[in-house]
């Protein structure tokens, strides 16, 4: 069993660690840290009869994740205050949403940037209000800035000059250049209010977004964590209505694949038709678990394949060629 | 990783892997009397950026559980320095159990003197020379303050001597164990000094902070008290994890500056520096 697979196995069944060697423990934490899942792992292990050194690592990771959660919720509150006068619906996404709504993926989860979803026709007002409240542009490159504004599903990232925290303002959940066009209006219309006036996506749309993020966008980097989100959300609320909602957003195939991968990797309870892997799924699993005992990414060719695929999904061929050529001339190299 | 070493420094354990034998052999020699915890807190690895760079103009990239993007590689001759930098990086980026102060510290009779300042202020040199005069060296890079107890924990890694300090320390400790001379590093010439047997033996024992010093090298001898407010601000700047620890960090630092006297000292040469520290402690 490879170190990547072993992390998945422990997340699925923490009791497996009972006869772990020192080396296996060491590799487990190295992989979990590389996948940004140290806090998640720690919460899974806490309560077992652990070696004192391991218990110390667990305690540190839990305390650290608690602080990350507090800072993320505070950042959401800062955005709420900045945007409240506009009367715009503000939907929290990803990690911050899980924490704010008390959903189980948030347990120990690392939360980086603040991601929010607002109606596209209100983006200019939102941007102006954030700039007035102390957020600033990060991307100094005019090509990147123009690219974001024309083709992406979000504003170019903003960073707060005092708190040094990033915010991503989305108007939908996939780039405008992608072949799949989720129904952003429905995401907003069916979102649910939190006590503080912010909102989260509906139960099924949380899963739709998790799947879009994991399988219809990006190169599967950080995929173990994103798939763990999927697993936890399904454990929380089941799969009722899921396939239908995913089809509505054009993500029926991706939803089914996420179900199969999550079942294979984490043992998620899914409908019968998602329980048997299809041939291509093995390549996805190979990519997801590509970590050695030092947390290093192996399997360069598989990763390069998924990197190319991520761009293939994201834009038409001619545009892709132009984009990669521009980025190459600027010195960017994939898979370092 | 082909070559691996485990070592414990103060309350922290490391696993260090390397594509080359050289840096690991040096670590094993210099850290030979240190404990070897089997489950480390952090992993560091030294690797070649491209497979052929393992042999051809070998240059060492620093990897680990926590890394910064775009860190410049070092020549293989400076592999030992790369390992030390990798360990420091894990502490600076991810140590959350203790409030981390970028400071050196020595201890006598259970009381710790903490010395902090910008690079070149003489933290390492003063700590090394005080060790030679019978103080217990707690560390020359980081002091770890336990937010629960307020006690200072040592982190006595190899003492990193730079430029002129190398000759000064060699003169004061002719019997000392020194690492190889590393010329032309990003910080000039560097030579590591192994902490003495007492520093290694007692490295797990915390001490009560008793004095905070802000030394400055190259000025006429002078000394002034530093009010808690100023000490607080200066220490937030010399802490790598103050912001991340949030309320725990604030409480630990407030307690430290309110309970421990602080002095700024200027010194023109190491002899007068040592005399000033010993007069105040």
mmCIF file of N, CA, C and O in Angstrom, chain B residues 10-75:
data_model
loop_
_atom_site.group_PDB
_atom_site.id
_atom_site.type_symbol
_atom_site.label_atom_id
_atom_site.label_comp_id
_atom_site.label_asym_id
_atom_site.label_seq_id
_atom_site.Cartn_x
_atom_site.Cartn_y
_atom_site.Cartn_z
ATOM 1 N N UNK B 10 16.021 20.077 21.513
ATOM 2 C CA UNK B 10 15.061 20.567 22.493
ATOM 3 C C UNK B 10 13.820 19.681 22.442
ATOM 4 O O UNK B 10 13.924 18.454 22.348
ATOM 5 N N UNK B 11 12.624 20.275 22.444
ATOM 6 C CA UNK B 11 11.408 19.447 22.437
ATOM 7 C C UNK B 11 10.934 19.053 21.039
ATOM 8 O O UNK B 11 9.821 18.558 20.900
ATOM 9 N N UNK B 12 11.754 19.255 20.007
ATOM 10 C CA UNK B 12 11.292 19.055 18.636
ATOM 11 C C UNK B 12 12.113 17.982 17.930
ATOM 12 O O UNK B 12 13.340 17.981 18.007
ATOM 13 N N UNK B 13 11.420 17.060 17.246
ATOM 14 C CA UNK B 13 12.103 16.000 16.508
ATOM 15 C C UNK B 13 12.047 16.248 15.010
ATOM 16 O O UNK B 13 11.061 16.755 14.490
ATOM 17 N N UNK B 14 13.129 15.885 14.313
ATOM 18 C CA UNK B 14 13.202 16.064 12.858
ATOM 19 C C UNK B 14 13.590 14.761 12.184
ATOM 20 O O UNK B 14 14.363 13.972 12.725
ATOM 21 N N UNK B 15 13.087 14.592 10.959
ATOM 22 C CA UNK B 15 13.582 13.562 10.054
ATOM 23 C C UNK B 15 14.150 14.299 8.851
ATOM 24 O O UNK B 15 13.468 15.158 8.275
ATOM 25 N N UNK B 16 15.384 14.011 8.518
ATOM 26 C CA UNK B 16 16.008 14.699 7.394
ATOM 27 C C UNK B 16 16.433 13.682 6.351
ATOM 28 O O UNK B 16 17.181 12.757 6.642
ATOM 29 N N UNK B 17 15.932 13.843 5.153
ATOM 30 C CA UNK B 17 16.283 12.954 4.058
ATOM 31 C C UNK B 17 17.094 13.701 3.022
ATOM 32 O O UNK B 17 16.997 14.920 2.917
ATOM 33 N N UNK B 18 17.899 12.971 2.267
ATOM 34 C CA UNK B 18 18.754 13.641 1.284
ATOM 35 C C UNK B 18 19.038 12.723 0.111
ATOM 36 O O UNK B 18 19.178 11.509 0.274
ATOM 37 N N UNK B 19 19.123 13.296 -1.067
ATOM 38 C CA UNK B 19 19.548 12.551 -2.243
ATOM 39 C C UNK B 19 21.039 12.228 -2.176
ATOM 40 O O UNK B 19 21.511 11.370 -2.903
ATOM 41 N N UNK B 20 21.791 12.965 -1.351
ATOM 42 C CA UNK B 20 23.238 12.777 -1.256
ATOM 43 C C UNK B 20 23.610 12.303 0.143
ATOM 44 O O UNK B 20 22.953 12.635 1.129
ATOM 45 N N UNK B 21 24.703 11.579 0.216
ATOM 46 C CA UNK B 21 25.199 11.078 1.492
ATOM 47 C C UNK B 21 25.819 12.206 2.325
ATOM 48 O O UNK B 21 25.690 12.249 3.541
ATOM 49 N N UNK B 22 26.497 13.144 1.644
ATOM 50 C CA UNK B 22 27.316 14.148 2.308
ATOM 51 C C UNK B 22 26.628 14.900 3.443
ATOM 52 O O UNK B 22 27.109 14.862 4.594
ATOM 53 N N UNK B 23 25.532 15.586 3.180
ATOM 54 C CA UNK B 23 24.903 16.376 4.242
ATOM 55 C C UNK B 23 24.462 15.514 5.431
ATOM 56 O O UNK B 23 24.575 15.941 6.594
ATOM 57 N N UNK B 24 23.991 14.287 5.145
ATOM 58 C CA UNK B 24 23.532 13.413 6.235
ATOM 59 C C UNK B 24 24.723 12.964 7.081
ATOM 60 O O UNK B 24 24.645 12.923 8.317
ATOM 61 N N UNK B 25 25.847 12.666 6.412
ATOM 62 C CA UNK B 25 27.048 12.260 7.155
ATOM 63 C C UNK B 25 27.500 13.387 8.075
ATOM 64 O O UNK B 25 27.880 13.152 9.227
ATOM 65 N N UNK B 26 27.455 14.610 7.568
ATOM 66 C CA UNK B 26 27.861 15.757 8.402
ATOM 67 C C UNK B 26 26.913 15.934 9.586
ATOM 68 O O UNK B 26 27.351 16.174 10.718
ATOM 69 N N UNK B 27 25.619 15.810 9.341
ATOM 70 C CA UNK B 27 24.658 15.927 10.438
ATOM 71 C C UNK B 27 24.910 14.841 11.482
ATOM 72 O O UNK B 27 24.885 15.099 12.685
ATOM 73 N N UNK B 28 25.146 13.612 11.001
ATOM 74 C CA UNK B 28 25.336 12.505 11.938
ATOM 75 C C UNK B 28 26.572 12.706 12.792
ATOM 76 O O UNK B 28 26.598 12.355 13.966
ATOM 77 N N UNK B 29 27.624 13.279 12.211
ATOM 78 C CA UNK B 29 28.838 13.552 12.982
ATOM 79 C C UNK B 29 28.600 14.660 14.001
ATOM 80 O O UNK B 29 28.864 14.502 15.196
ATOM 81 N N UNK B 30 28.078 15.775 13.508
ATOM 82 C CA UNK B 30 27.963 16.941 14.382
ATOM 83 C C UNK B 30 26.873 16.754 15.444
ATOM 84 O O UNK B 30 26.998 17.239 16.566
ATOM 85 N N UNK B 31 25.806 16.054 15.104
ATOM 86 C CA UNK B 31 24.699 15.839 16.059
ATOM 87 C C UNK B 31 24.794 14.460 16.725
ATOM 88 O O UNK B 31 23.801 13.934 17.186
ATOM 89 N N UNK B 32 26.003 13.872 16.779
ATOM 90 C CA UNK B 32 26.096 12.478 17.206
ATOM 91 C C UNK B 32 25.586 12.250 18.625
ATOM 92 O O UNK B 32 25.124 11.169 18.968
ATOM 93 N N UNK B 33 25.661 13.257 19.507
ATOM 94 C CA UNK B 33 25.247 13.054 20.897
ATOM 95 C C UNK B 33 23.793 13.432 21.147
ATOM 96 O O UNK B 33 23.329 13.413 22.282
ATOM 97 N N UNK B 34 23.083 13.804 20.095
ATOM 98 C CA UNK B 34 21.680 14.202 20.247
ATOM 99 C C UNK B 34 20.769 12.981 20.201
ATOM 100 O O UNK B 34 21.128 11.963 19.596
ATOM 101 N N UNK B 35 19.591 13.083 20.826
ATOM 102 C CA UNK B 35 18.642 11.961 20.734
ATOM 103 C C UNK B 35 18.134 11.776 19.309
ATOM 104 O O UNK B 35 18.223 12.693 18.490
ATOM 105 N N UNK B 36 17.600 10.576 19.045
ATOM 106 C CA UNK B 36 17.080 10.268 17.708
ATOM 107 C C UNK B 36 15.635 9.810 17.835
ATOM 108 O O UNK B 36 15.348 8.618 17.798
ATOM 109 N N UNK B 37 14.704 10.741 17.978
ATOM 110 C CA UNK B 37 13.294 10.348 18.135
ATOM 111 C C UNK B 37 12.800 9.611 16.890
ATOM 112 O O UNK B 37 13.116 10.003 15.773
ATOM 113 N N UNK B 38 12.060 8.518 17.110
ATOM 114 C CA UNK B 38 11.674 7.697 15.952
ATOM 115 C C UNK B 38 10.510 8.317 15.186
ATOM 116 O O UNK B 38 10.400 8.135 13.981
ATOM 117 N N UNK B 39 9.617 9.046 15.903
ATOM 118 C CA UNK B 39 8.535 9.743 15.196
ATOM 119 C C UNK B 39 8.796 11.241 15.325
ATOM 120 O O UNK B 39 8.707 11.803 16.404
ATOM 121 N N UNK B 40 9.171 11.887 14.217
ATOM 122 C CA UNK B 40 9.548 13.299 14.295
ATOM 123 C C UNK B 40 8.335 14.225 14.274
ATOM 124 O O UNK B 40 7.230 13.815 13.929
ATOM 125 N N UNK B 41 8.564 15.476 14.654
ATOM 126 C CA UNK B 41 7.532 16.498 14.490
ATOM 127 C C UNK B 41 7.483 16.979 13.047
ATOM 128 O O UNK B 41 6.421 17.300 12.534
ATOM 129 N N UNK B 42 8.654 17.065 12.432
ATOM 130 C CA UNK B 42 8.737 17.617 11.078
ATOM 131 C C UNK B 42 9.704 16.809 10.211
ATOM 132 O O UNK B 42 10.676 16.268 10.721
ATOM 133 N N UNK B 43 9.426 16.786 8.917
ATOM 134 C CA UNK B 43 10.357 16.197 7.959
ATOM 135 C C UNK B 43 10.924 17.276 7.044
ATOM 136 O O UNK B 43 10.206 18.205 6.657
ATOM 137 N N UNK B 44 12.204 17.115 6.735
ATOM 138 C CA UNK B 44 12.891 18.006 5.799
ATOM 139 C C UNK B 44 13.521 17.111 4.747
ATOM 140 O O UNK B 44 13.992 16.021 5.085
ATOM 141 N N UNK B 45 13.522 17.506 3.490
ATOM 142 C CA UNK B 45 14.303 16.720 2.544
ATOM 143 C C UNK B 45 15.081 17.614 1.585
ATOM 144 O O UNK B 45 14.626 18.683 1.192
ATOM 145 N N UNK B 46 16.280 17.129 1.280
ATOM 146 C CA UNK B 46 17.187 17.847 0.375
ATOM 147 C C UNK B 46 17.224 17.070 -0.924
ATOM 148 O O UNK B 46 17.516 15.879 -0.930
ATOM 149 N N UNK B 47 16.891 17.734 -2.015
ATOM 150 C CA UNK B 47 16.758 16.987 -3.264
ATOM 151 C C UNK B 47 17.296 17.772 -4.445
ATOM 152 O O UNK B 47 17.455 18.990 -4.393
ATOM 153 N N UNK B 48 17.570 17.036 -5.515
ATOM 154 C CA UNK B 48 18.051 17.653 -6.748
ATOM 155 C C UNK B 48 16.851 18.149 -7.550
ATOM 156 O O UNK B 48 15.856 17.455 -7.679
ATOM 157 N N UNK B 49 16.972 19.370 -8.073
ATOM 158 C CA UNK B 49 15.854 19.959 -8.816
ATOM 159 C C UNK B 49 15.510 19.127 -10.048
ATOM 160 O O UNK B 49 14.355 18.979 -10.404
ATOM 161 N N UNK B 50 16.514 18.603 -10.701
ATOM 162 C CA UNK B 50 16.329 17.710 -11.848
ATOM 163 C C UNK B 50 17.224 16.503 -11.599
ATOM 164 O O UNK B 50 18.279 16.643 -10.977
ATOM 165 N N UNK B 51 16.814 15.312 -12.110
ATOM 166 C CA UNK B 51 17.594 14.102 -11.786
ATOM 167 C C UNK B 51 19.093 14.242 -12.039
ATOM 168 O O UNK B 51 19.911 13.806 -11.236
ATOM 169 N N UNK B 52 19.460 14.897 -13.152
ATOM 170 C CA UNK B 52 20.902 14.967 -13.470
ATOM 171 C C UNK B 52 21.639 15.941 -12.555
ATOM 172 O O UNK B 52 22.846 15.864 -12.417
ATOM 173 N N UNK B 53 20.891 16.868 -11.909
ATOM 174 C CA UNK B 53 21.563 17.814 -11.015
ATOM 175 C C UNK B 53 22.020 17.152 -9.715
ATOM 176 O O UNK B 53 22.585 17.792 -8.839
ATOM 177 N N UNK B 54 21.725 15.861 -9.615
ATOM 178 C CA UNK B 54 22.250 15.110 -8.489
ATOM 179 C C UNK B 54 23.759 14.924 -8.650
ATOM 180 O O UNK B 54 24.495 14.844 -7.676
ATOM 181 N N UNK B 55 24.192 14.852 -9.902
ATOM 182 C CA UNK B 55 25.606 14.591 -10.178
ATOM 183 C C UNK B 55 26.301 15.772 -10.841
ATOM 184 O O UNK B 55 27.451 16.062 -10.564
ATOM 185 N N UNK B 56 25.568 16.422 -11.754
ATOM 186 C CA UNK B 56 26.172 17.456 -12.580
ATOM 187 C C UNK B 56 25.940 18.806 -11.914
ATOM 188 O O UNK B 56 24.788 19.214 -11.742
ATOM 189 N N UNK B 57 26.992 19.522 -11.543
ATOM 190 C CA UNK B 57 26.859 20.764 -10.785
ATOM 191 C C UNK B 57 25.763 20.610 -9.728
ATOM 192 O O UNK B 57 24.750 21.286 -9.767
ATOM 193 N N UNK B 58 25.951 19.662 -8.794
ATOM 194 C CA UNK B 58 24.856 19.335 -7.884
ATOM 195 C C UNK B 58 24.409 20.545 -7.061
ATOM 196 O O UNK B 58 25.232 21.266 -6.514
ATOM 197 N N UNK B 59 23.094 20.782 -7.054
ATOM 198 C CA UNK B 59 22.583 21.866 -6.225
ATOM 199 C C UNK B 59 21.390 21.349 -5.421
ATOM 200 O O UNK B 59 20.604 20.540 -5.887
ATOM 201 N N UNK B 60 21.311 21.840 -4.194
ATOM 202 C CA UNK B 60 20.414 21.280 -3.197
ATOM 203 C C UNK B 60 19.158 22.131 -3.066
ATOM 204 O O UNK B 60 19.229 23.309 -2.714
ATOM 205 N N UNK B 61 17.997 21.526 -3.337
ATOM 206 C CA UNK B 61 16.729 22.187 -3.076
ATOM 207 C C UNK B 61 16.265 21.769 -1.676
ATOM 208 O O UNK B 61 16.483 20.642 -1.259
ATOM 209 N N UNK B 62 15.614 22.697 -0.977
ATOM 210 C CA UNK B 62 15.126 22.396 0.365
ATOM 211 C C UNK B 62 13.631 22.113 0.301
ATOM 212 O O UNK B 62 12.852 22.965 -0.110
ATOM 213 N N UNK B 63 13.256 20.896 0.691
ATOM 214 C CA UNK B 63 11.843 20.545 0.769
ATOM 215 C C UNK B 63 11.488 20.197 2.192
ATOM 216 O O UNK B 63 12.365 20.121 3.066
ATOM 217 N N UNK B 64 10.221 19.963 2.436
ATOM 218 C CA UNK B 64 9.822 19.589 3.781
ATOM 219 C C UNK B 64 8.320 19.598 3.911
ATOM 220 O O UNK B 64 7.605 19.842 2.936
ATOM 221 N N UNK B 65 7.839 19.313 5.135
ATOM 222 C CA UNK B 65 6.394 19.362 5.372
ATOM 223 C C UNK B 65 5.856 20.739 5.011
ATOM 224 O O UNK B 65 4.770 20.878 4.492
ATOM 225 N N UNK B 66 6.633 21.757 5.322
ATOM 226 C CA UNK B 66 6.224 23.131 5.036
ATOM 227 C C UNK B 66 7.346 23.821 4.276
ATOM 228 O O UNK B 66 8.501 23.738 4.672
ATOM 229 N N UNK B 67 7.007 24.467 3.173
ATOM 230 C CA UNK B 67 8.040 25.108 2.365
ATOM 231 C C UNK B 67 7.554 26.463 1.881
ATOM 232 O O UNK B 67 6.359 26.748 1.893
ATOM 233 N N UNK B 68 8.508 27.276 1.460
ATOM 234 C CA UNK B 68 8.140 28.513 0.788
ATOM 235 C C UNK B 68 8.432 28.337 -0.695
ATOM 236 O O UNK B 68 9.397 27.665 -1.066
ATOM 237 N N UNK B 69 7.589 28.902 -1.556
ATOM 238 C CA UNK B 69 7.846 28.773 -2.987
ATOM 239 C C UNK B 69 9.096 29.563 -3.382
ATOM 240 O O UNK B 69 9.434 30.550 -2.726
ATOM 241 N N UNK B 70 9.745 29.120 -4.445
ATOM 242 C CA UNK B 70 10.851 29.872 -5.036
ATOM 243 C C UNK B 70 12.064 30.022 -4.130
ATOM 244 O O UNK B 70 12.807 30.995 -4.260
ATOM 245 N N UNK B 71 12.271 29.100 -3.177
ATOM 246 C CA UNK B 71 13.493 29.168 -2.377
ATOM 247 C C UNK B 71 14.674 28.812 -3.271
ATOM 248 O O UNK B 71 14.611 27.854 -4.047
ATOM 249 N N UNK B 72 15.752 29.595 -3.186
ATOM 250 C CA UNK B 72 16.904 29.364 -4.051
ATOM 251 C C UNK B 72 17.673 28.133 -3.577
ATOM 252 O O UNK B 72 17.811 27.911 -2.378
ATOM 253 N N UNK B 73 18.165 27.305 -4.527
ATOM 254 C CA UNK B 73 18.965 26.144 -4.130
ATOM 255 C C UNK B 73 20.366 26.560 -3.669
ATOM 256 O O UNK B 73 20.811 27.666 -3.960
ATOM 257 N N UNK B 74 21.031 25.663 -2.942
ATOM 258 C CA UNK B 74 22.402 25.909 -2.484
ATOM 259 C C UNK B 74 23.326 24.891 -3.131
ATOM 260 O O UNK B 74 22.899 23.789 -3.460
ATOM 261 N N UNK B 75 24.607 25.239 -3.314
ATOM 262 C CA UNK B 75 25.545 24.233 -3.834
ATOM 263 C C UNK B 75 25.699 23.087 -2.834
ATOM 264 O O UNK B 75 25.512 23.290 -1.632
#
